[in-house]
Coordinates of C-alpha atoms in Angstrom, one line a residue:
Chain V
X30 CA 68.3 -32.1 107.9
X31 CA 72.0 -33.1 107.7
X32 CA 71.8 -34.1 104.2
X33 CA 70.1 -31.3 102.6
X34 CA 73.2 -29.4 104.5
X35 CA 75.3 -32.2 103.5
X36 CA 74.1 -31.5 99.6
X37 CA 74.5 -27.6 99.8
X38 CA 71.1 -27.2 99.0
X39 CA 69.8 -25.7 102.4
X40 CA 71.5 -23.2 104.8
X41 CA 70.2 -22.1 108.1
X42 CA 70.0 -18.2 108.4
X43 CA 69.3 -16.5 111.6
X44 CA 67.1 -19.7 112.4
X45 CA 65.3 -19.8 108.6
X46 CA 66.0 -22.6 106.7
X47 CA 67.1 -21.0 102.7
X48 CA 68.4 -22.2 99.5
X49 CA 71.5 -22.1 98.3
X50 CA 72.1 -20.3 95.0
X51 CA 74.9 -19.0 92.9
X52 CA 75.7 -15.5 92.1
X53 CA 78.3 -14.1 89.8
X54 CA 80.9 -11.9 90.9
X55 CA 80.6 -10.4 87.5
X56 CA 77.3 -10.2 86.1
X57 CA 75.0 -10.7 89.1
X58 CA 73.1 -13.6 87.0
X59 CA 71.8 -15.9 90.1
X60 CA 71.6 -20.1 89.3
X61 CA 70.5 -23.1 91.4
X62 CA 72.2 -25.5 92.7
X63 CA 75.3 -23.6 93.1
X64 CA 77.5 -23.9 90.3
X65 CA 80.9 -22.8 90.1
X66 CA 80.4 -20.7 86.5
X67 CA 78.0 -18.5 85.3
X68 CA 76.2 -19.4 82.3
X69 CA 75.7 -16.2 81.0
X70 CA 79.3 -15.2 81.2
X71 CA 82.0 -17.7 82.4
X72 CA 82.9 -16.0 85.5
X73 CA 83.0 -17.7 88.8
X74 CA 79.8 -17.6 90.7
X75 CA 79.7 -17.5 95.0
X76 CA 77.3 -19.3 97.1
X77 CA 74.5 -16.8 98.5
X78 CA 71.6 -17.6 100.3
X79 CA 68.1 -17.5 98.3
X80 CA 64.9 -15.7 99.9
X81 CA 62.6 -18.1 101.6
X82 CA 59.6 -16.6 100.0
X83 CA 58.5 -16.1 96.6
X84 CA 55.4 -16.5 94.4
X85 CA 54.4 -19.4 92.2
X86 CA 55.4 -18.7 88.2
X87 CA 53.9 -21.9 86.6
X88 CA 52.6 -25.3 87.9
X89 CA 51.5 -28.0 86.9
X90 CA 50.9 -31.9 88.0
X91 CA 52.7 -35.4 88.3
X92 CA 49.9 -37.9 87.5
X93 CA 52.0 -40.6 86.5
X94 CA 55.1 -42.4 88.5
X95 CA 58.2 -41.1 87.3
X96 CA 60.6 -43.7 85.9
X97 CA 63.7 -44.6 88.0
X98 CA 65.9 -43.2 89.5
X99 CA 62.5 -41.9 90.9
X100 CA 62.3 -42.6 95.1
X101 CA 59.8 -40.2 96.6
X102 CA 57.4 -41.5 98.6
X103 CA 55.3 -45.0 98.3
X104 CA 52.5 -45.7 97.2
X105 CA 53.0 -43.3 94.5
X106 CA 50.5 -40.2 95.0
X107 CA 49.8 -37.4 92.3
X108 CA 52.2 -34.2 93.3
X109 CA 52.0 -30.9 92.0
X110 CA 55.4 -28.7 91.1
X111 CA 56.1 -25.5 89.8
X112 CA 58.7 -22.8 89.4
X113 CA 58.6 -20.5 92.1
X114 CA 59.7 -16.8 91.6
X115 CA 62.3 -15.4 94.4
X116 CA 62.9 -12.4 92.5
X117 CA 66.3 -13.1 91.3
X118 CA 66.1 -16.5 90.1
X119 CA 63.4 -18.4 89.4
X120 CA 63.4 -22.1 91.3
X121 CA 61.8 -25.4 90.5
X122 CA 60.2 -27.4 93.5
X123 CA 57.4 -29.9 94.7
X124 CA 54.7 -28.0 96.2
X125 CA 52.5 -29.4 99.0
X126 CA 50.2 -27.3 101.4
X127 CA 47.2 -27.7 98.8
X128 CA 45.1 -30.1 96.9
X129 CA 47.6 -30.6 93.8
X130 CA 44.8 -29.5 91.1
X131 CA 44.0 -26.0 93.4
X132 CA 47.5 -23.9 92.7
X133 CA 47.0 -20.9 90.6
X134 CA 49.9 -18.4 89.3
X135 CA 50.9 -16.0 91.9
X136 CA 49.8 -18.3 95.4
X137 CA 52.0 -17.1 97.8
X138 CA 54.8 -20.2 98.8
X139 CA 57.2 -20.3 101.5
X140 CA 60.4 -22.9 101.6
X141 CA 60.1 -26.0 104.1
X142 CA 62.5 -28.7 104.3
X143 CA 61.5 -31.9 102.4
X144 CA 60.7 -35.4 103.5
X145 CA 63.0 -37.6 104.8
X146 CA 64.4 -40.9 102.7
X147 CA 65.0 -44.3 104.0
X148 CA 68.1 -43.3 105.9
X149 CA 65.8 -40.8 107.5
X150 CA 68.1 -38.0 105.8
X151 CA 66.0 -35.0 104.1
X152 CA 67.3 -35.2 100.9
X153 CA 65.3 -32.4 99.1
X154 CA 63.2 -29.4 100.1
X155 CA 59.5 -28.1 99.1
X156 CA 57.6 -24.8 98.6
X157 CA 54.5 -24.7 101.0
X158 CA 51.6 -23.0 100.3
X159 CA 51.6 -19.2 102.4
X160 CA 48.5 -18.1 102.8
X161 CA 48.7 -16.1 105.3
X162 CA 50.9 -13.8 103.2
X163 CA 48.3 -13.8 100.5
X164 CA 48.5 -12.7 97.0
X165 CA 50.6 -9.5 96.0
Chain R
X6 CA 72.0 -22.1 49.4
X7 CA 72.6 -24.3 46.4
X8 CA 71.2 -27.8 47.5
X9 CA 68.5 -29.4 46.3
X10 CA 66.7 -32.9 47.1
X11 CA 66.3 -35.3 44.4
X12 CA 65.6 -38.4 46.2
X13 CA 63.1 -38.9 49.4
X14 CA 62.5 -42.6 51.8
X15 CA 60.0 -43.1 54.5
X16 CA 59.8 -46.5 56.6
X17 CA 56.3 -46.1 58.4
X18 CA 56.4 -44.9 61.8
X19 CA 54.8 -46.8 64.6
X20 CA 55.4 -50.2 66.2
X21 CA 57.0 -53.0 64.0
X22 CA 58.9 -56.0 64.7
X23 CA 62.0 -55.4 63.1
X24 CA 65.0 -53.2 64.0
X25 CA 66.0 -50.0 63.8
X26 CA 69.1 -50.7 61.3
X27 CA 66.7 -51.9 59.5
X28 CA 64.2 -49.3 59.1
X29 CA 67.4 -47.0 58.6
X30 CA 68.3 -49.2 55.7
X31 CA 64.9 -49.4 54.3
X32 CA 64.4 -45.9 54.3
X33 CA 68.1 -45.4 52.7
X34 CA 67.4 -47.7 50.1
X35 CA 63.6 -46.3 49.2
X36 CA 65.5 -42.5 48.7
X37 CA 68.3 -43.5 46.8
X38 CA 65.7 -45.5 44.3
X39 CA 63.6 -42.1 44.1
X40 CA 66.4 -40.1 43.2
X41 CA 67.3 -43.0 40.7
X42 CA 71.2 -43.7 42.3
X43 CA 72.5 -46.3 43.2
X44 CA 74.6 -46.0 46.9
X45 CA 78.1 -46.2 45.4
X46 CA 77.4 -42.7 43.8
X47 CA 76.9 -41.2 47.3
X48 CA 80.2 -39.7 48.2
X49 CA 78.9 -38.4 51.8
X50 CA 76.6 -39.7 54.4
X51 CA 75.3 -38.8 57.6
X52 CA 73.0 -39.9 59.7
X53 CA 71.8 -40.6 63.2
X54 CA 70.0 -42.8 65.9
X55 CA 69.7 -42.5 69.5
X56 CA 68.3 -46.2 71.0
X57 CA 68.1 -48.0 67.1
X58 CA 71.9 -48.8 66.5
X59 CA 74.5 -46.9 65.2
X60 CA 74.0 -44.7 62.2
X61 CA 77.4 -45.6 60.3
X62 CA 77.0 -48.8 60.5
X63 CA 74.4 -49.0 57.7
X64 CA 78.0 -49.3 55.3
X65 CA 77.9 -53.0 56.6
X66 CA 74.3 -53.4 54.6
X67 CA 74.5 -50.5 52.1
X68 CA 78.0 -51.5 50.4
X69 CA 81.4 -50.9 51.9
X70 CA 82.5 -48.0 49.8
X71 CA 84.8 -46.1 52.1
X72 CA 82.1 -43.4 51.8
X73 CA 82.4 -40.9 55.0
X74 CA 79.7 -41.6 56.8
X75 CA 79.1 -39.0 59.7
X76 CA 77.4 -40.3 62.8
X77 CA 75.0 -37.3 64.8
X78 CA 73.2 -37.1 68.1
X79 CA 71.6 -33.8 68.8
X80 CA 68.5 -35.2 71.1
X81 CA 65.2 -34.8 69.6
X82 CA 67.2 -32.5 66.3
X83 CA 69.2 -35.1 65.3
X84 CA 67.7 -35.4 62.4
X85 CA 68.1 -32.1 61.3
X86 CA 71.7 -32.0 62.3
X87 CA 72.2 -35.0 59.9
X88 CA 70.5 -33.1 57.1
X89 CA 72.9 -30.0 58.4
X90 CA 76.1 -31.7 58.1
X91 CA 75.1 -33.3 54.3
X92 CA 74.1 -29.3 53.5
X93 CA 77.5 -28.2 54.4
X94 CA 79.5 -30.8 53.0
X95 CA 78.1 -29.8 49.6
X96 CA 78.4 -26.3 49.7
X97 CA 81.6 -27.1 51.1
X98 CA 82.4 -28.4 47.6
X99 CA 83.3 -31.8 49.4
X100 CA 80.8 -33.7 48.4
X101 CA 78.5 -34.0 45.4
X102 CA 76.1 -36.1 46.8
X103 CA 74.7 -37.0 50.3
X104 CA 72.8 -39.2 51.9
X105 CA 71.0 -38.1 55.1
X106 CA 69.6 -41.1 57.2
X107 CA 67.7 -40.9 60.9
X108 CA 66.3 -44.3 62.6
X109 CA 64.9 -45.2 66.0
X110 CA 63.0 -47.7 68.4
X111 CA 62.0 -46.5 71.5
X112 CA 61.1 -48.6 74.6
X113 CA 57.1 -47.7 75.3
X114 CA 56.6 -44.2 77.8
X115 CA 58.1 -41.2 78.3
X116 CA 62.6 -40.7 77.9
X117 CA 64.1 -41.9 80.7
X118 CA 66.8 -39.2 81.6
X119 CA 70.2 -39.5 83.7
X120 CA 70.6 -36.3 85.5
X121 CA 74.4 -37.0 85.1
X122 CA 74.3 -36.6 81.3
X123 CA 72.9 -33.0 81.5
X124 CA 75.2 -32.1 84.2
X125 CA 72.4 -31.8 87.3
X126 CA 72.7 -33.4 91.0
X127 CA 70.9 -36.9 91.2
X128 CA 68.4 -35.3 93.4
X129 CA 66.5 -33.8 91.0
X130 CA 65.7 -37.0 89.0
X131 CA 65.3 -38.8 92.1
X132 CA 62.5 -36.5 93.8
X133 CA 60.3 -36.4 90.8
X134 CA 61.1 -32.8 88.4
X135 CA 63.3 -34.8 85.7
X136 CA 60.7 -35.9 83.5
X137 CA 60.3 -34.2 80.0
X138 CA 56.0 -34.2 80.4
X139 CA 56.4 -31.5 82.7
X140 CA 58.6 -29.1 81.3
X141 CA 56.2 -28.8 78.4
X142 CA 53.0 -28.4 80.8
X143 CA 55.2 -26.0 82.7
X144 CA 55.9 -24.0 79.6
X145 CA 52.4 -23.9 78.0
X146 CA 50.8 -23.3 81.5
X147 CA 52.6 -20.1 81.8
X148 CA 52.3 -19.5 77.9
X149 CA 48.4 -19.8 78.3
X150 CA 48.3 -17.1 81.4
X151 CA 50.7 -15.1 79.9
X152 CA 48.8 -14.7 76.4
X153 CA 45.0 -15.3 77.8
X154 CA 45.0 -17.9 75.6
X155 CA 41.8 -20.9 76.2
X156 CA 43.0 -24.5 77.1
X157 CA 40.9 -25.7 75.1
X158 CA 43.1 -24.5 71.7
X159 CA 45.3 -27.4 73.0
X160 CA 43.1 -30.2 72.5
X161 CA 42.1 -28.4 68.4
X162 CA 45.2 -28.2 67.9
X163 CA 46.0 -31.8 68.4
X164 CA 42.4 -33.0 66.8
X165 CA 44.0 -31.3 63.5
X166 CA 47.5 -33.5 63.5
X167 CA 45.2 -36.5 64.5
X168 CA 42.7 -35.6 61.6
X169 CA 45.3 -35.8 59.1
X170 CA 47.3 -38.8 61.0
X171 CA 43.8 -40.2 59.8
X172 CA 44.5 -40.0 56.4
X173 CA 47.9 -40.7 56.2
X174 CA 49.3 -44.3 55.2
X175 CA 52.8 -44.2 57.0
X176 CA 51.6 -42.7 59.9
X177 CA 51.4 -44.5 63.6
X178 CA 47.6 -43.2 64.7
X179 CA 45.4 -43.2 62.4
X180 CA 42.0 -42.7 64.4
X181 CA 40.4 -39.2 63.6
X182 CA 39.2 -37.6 67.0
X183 CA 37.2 -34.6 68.1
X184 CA 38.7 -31.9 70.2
X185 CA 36.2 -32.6 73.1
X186 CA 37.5 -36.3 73.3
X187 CA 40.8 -35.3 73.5
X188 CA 40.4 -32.3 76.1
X189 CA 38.3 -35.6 78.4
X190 CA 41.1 -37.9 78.0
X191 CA 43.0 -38.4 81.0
X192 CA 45.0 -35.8 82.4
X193 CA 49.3 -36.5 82.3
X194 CA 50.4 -33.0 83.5
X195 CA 47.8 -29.8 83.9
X196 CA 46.8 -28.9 81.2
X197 CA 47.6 -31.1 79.3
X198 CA 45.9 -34.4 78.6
X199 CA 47.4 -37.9 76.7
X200 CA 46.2 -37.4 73.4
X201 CA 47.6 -34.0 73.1
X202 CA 51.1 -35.8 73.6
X203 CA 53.1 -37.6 71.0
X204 CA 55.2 -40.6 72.4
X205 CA 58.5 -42.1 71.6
X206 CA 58.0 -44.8 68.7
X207 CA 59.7 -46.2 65.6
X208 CA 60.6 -45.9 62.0
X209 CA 62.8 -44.5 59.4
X210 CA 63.8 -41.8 57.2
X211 CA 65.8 -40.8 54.6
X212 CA 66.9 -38.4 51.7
X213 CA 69.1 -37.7 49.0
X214 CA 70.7 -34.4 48.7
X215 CA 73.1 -32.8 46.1
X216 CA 73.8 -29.2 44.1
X217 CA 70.8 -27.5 42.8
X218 CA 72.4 -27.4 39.4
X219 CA 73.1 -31.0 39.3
X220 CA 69.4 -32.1 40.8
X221 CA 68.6 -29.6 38.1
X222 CA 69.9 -31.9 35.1
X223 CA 69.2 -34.7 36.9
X224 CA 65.1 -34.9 37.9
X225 CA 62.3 -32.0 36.6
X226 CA 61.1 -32.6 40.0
X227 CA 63.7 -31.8 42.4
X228 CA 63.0 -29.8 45.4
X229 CA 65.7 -26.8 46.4
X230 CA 66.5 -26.3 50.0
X231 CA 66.6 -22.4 50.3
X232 CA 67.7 -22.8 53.5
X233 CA 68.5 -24.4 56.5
X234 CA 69.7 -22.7 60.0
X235 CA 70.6 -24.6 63.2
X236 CA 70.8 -23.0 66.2
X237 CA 71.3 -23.7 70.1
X238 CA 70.1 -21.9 72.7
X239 CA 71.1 -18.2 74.3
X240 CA 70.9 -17.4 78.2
X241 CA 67.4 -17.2 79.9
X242 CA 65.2 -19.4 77.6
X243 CA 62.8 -21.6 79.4
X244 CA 64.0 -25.2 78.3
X245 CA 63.6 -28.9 79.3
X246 CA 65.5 -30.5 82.8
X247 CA 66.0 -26.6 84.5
X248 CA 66.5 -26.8 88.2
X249 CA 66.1 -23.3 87.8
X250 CA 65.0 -20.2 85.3
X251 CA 66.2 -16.8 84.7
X252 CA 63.8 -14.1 85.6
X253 CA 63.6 -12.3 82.5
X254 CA 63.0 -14.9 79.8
X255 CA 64.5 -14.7 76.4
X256 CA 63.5 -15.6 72.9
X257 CA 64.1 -19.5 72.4
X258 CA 66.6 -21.1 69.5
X259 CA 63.3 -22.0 67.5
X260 CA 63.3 -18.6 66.9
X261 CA 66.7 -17.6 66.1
X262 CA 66.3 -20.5 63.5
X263 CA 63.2 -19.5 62.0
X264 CA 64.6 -15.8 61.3
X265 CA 68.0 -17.2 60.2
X266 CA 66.1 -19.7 57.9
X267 CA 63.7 -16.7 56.2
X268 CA 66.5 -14.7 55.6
X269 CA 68.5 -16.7 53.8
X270 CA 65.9 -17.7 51.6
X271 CA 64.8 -14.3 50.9
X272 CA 61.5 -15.2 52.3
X273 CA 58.8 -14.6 54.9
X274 CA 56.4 -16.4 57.2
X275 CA 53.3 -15.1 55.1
X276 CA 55.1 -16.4 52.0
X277 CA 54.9 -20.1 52.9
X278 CA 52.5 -22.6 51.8
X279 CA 53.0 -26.1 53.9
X280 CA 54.5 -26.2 57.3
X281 CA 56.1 -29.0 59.4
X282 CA 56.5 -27.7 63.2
X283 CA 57.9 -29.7 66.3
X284 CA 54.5 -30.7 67.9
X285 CA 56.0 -33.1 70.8
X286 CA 52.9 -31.6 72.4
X287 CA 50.3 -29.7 71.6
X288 CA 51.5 -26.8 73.8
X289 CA 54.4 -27.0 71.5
X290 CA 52.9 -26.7 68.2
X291 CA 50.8 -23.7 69.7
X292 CA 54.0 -22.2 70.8
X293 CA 56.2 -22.8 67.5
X294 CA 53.3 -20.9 65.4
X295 CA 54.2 -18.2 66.7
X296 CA 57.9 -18.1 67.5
X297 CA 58.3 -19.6 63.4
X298 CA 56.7 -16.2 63.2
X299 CA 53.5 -17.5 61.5
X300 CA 51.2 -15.6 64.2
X301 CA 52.4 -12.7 66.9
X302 CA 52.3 -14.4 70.5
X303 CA 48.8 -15.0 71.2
X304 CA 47.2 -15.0 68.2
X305 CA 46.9 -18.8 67.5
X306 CA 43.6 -18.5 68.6
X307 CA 42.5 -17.2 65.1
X308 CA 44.9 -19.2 63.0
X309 CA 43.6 -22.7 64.5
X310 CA 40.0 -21.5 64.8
X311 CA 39.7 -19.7 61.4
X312 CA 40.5 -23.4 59.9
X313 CA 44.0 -21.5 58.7
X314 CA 45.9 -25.0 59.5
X315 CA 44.0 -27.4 57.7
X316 CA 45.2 -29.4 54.4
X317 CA 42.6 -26.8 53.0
X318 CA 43.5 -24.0 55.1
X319 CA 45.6 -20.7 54.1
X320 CA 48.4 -22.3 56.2
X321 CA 48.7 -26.2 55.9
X322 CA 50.4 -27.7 59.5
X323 CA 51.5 -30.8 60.2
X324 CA 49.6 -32.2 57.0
X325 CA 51.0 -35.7 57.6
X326 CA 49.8 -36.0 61.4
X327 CA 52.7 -34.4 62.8
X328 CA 54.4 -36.3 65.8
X329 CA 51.2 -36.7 68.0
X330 CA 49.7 -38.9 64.9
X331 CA 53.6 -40.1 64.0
X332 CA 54.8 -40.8 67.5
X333 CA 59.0 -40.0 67.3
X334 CA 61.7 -42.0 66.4
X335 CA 64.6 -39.3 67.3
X336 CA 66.6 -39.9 64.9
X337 CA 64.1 -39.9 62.0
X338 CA 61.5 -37.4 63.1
X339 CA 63.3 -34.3 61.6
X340 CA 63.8 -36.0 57.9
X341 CA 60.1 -37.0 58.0
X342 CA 58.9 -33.3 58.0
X343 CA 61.6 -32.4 55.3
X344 CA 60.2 -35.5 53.3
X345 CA 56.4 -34.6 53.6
X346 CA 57.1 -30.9 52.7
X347 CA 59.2 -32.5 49.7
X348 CA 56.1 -34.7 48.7
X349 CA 53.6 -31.9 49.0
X350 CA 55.3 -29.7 46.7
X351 CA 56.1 -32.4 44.6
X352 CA 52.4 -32.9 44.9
X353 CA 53.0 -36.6 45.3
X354 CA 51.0 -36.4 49.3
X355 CA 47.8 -38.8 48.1
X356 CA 44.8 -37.9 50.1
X357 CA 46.5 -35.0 52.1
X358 CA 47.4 -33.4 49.1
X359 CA 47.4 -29.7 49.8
X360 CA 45.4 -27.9 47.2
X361 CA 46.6 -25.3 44.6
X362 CA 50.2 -26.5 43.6
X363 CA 52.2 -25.2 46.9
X364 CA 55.2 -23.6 46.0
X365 CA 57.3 -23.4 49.2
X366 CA 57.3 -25.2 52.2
X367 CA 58.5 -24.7 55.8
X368 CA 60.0 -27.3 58.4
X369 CA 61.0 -26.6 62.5
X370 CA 62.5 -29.5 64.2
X371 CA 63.3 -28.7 68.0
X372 CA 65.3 -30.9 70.8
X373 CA 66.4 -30.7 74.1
X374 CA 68.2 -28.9 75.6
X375 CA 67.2 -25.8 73.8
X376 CA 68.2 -27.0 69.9
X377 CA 66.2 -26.0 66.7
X378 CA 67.2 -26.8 63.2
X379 CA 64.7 -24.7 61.0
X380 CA 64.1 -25.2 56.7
X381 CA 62.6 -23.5 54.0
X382 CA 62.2 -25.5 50.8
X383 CA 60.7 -24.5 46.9
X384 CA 60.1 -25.8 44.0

């Protein structure tokens, strides 16, 4: 996964792979990607590591092919995506692990890296369904 | 406010084989004829496109007058922010007349985005979450869930703009269709299906715009614009192209508009008569009810099922078709809600007349990301 690491967006922690967020050094306000000002305030904002699990907020699905610069994977299949809530920020992803029409509001999701592009480099990262950790 | 409208130009919306300049210009020339000027009395201009040309350079057709002509882009509000900068160059005492202009043609399907204008990382456009459909199916899915709310209001909702897109000359569809139809049709992004979507078309818009005591000596019929409020989003609202959300979410711009827009005219929600709202989608137009303050959160339920919105209803919306019967050209979509609210009071609306005389009239234009220009108008 050297480019996801390459990107910022992953870090390893104690062998879990976990996004990369922002947090201000003033506010606390969290943001993803990292950026280096907080939106809320104008402060600078440090790179901290996300948690790996977190409930889905809202979902819905991608019927249609997105337009360009669009290159996920081909044929084009449906894909469901949602905002998932990690308790301080709320972060947008693919979801796979289920049938796309079958999510509901609070399934439990866990972070796995994404699939790999051309250059066989994973260039993004997914929310898995957790069942095991089941709803609550 | 002291501004008034005394002059009011529509080119259909739709498809049509000419461009976008000239639909502008056509829509320019149709206000300045209703308001009975000719363009070398205008003595301010603004306007704006965002695929059909550029907005000043109408001066080439219209008559080189060294008029200021102010060019706009505010995404989907540009309109509004055209009529905006007229407003304040009159009160400003700058200008005694304005002309406020908005024309587009859209290629066919949904914006294409660069994640480098908005400031996000090209991975996000590249896997698949930059695409504007599913920001709005995000929004409503949660809105629905959070409120109880029944799908199904999405698909009435939308069978109301198409009812009176039905009866509408300039508007693009014009095929009545029942709410079960549209709940079938084929599903874009949970919940929400293509009919309850309005897509990117074409046309032209246009008004004329000057001191209320002037319009006043100058046309019996003039329209005063109580107020208009333009405002941009705070921290934590829940808008279009977000890697990421806050986890509290606040009150969106729509709604800081709305409040701003009542207070200055010195009137409330329950005081209006006609309403234009932002119905990119139906999720949207269920949404804005409420944050225009029309209903508490929830509640649209009994405002679209009590027959409140139709052209016969205690609450007219949309009463031209709204943008799922319109389609929108960016640039003009804003001015045509101004101009239908301006024809219904002037009770000059043809078949979708709304009954009994309305006396005041309410408009809610809303872009991305997070903008929503907000107007009451009374005759």
């Amino acid at each position: 996964m050297s480019d996801v690491v390459a990107r910022g967006l992953i870090v390893d922690v104690d062998g879990e792979e976990r996004l990369v967020g922002a947090r201000c050094e003033q506010c606390a306000t969290h943001a993803f990607p990292v950026q280096a000002t907080c939106p809320r305030c104008g402060a600078p904002m440090s790179a901290v590591a996300l948690a790996a699990a977190g409930t889905l907020w809202s979902w819905t699905v991608q019927r249609l092919e997105p337009k360009p610069p669009y290159r996920g994977p081909q044929p084009f299949e449906p894909f469901a995506l949602g905002y998932v809530d990690l308790g301080v920020v709320r972060v947008e992803s693919r979801l796979e692990g289920k049938p796309e029409s079958a999510w509901q509001i609070g399934d439990p999701v866990r972070l796995a890296a994404g699939p790999a592009n051309e250059a066989g480099e994973i260039w993004s990262y997914r929310f898995v369904s957790d069942a095991d950790r089941g709803h609550g | 406010m002291s501004v008034s409208i005394v002059g009011v130009g529509l080119h259909p919306f739709g498809r049509f084989d000419i461009s976008g300049r000239e639909m502008g210009l056509v829509a320019a020339r149709a206000a300045l004829a209703d308001a009975g000027l000719s363009w070398d009395e205008v003595d301010f201009a603004a306007g704006g496109s965002r695929d059909g040309g550029h907005a000043d350079s109408l001066v080439s057709d219209l008559g080189l007058t060294g008029v200021p002509f102010v060019s706009v882009y505010n995404g989907c509000g540009t309109a509004g922010s055209a009529v905006h900068t007229c407003v304040q160059a009159i009160e400003a005492g700058t200008a005694e007349v304005a002309l406020a202009v908005g024309f587009d043609k859209h290629a066919r399907g949904a914006f294409a985005s660069s994640a480098a204008e908005y400031g996000l990382p090209d991975w996000y456009a590249e896997d698949g979450m930059m695409v504007t459909t599913q920001f709005f199916a995000l929004k409503i899915q949660r809105y629905l869930h959070d409120h109880d709310l029944d799908p199904l209001l999405l698909a009435e909702i939308a069978a109301i703009a198409l009812r009176n897109g039905s009866i509408t000359p300039h508007a693009w569809r014009r095929r009545a269709m029942p709410a079960d139809e549209i709940a079938a049709a084929t599903m874009v992004n949970d919940p929400l299906t293509s009919f309850m979507f309005c897509s990117p078309s074409e046309g032209g818009a246009a008004i004329v715009l000057t001191s209320t005591e002037r319009a006043r000596q100058m046309s019996a019929r003039s329209i005063e614009l109580r107020a208009l409020a333009f405002r941009t989003r705070r921290f934590g609202t829940f808008e279009v192209f977000s890697p990421w959300l806050a986890p509290d979410i606040a009150a969106g711009a729509t709604v800081d508009a709305a409040l701003a827009a009542f207070e200055t005219a010195g009137i409330g929600p329950e005081d209006i008569d006609v309403a234009q709202l932002q119905d990119t989608e139906a999720g949207a137009a269920l949404m804005h009810l409420a944050e225009c303050g029309f209903c508490a959160a929830g509640d649209q339920d009994r405002l679209i099922r009590s027959g409140a919105l139709a052209i016969d209803g205690t609450l007219p919306v949309n009463t031209d078709g709204g943008l799922i019967a319109n389609g929108e050209p960016i640039g003009a979509s804003g001015l045509r809600q101004i101009i239908e609210c301006v024809l219904q009071l002037q009770g000059r609306a043809g078949d979708r007349q709304v009954p009994g005389e309305p006396r005041t009239a309410f408009t809610q234009v809303y872009g991305a990301p997070g903008i929503s220009v907000c107007s009451v108008l009374a005759r």
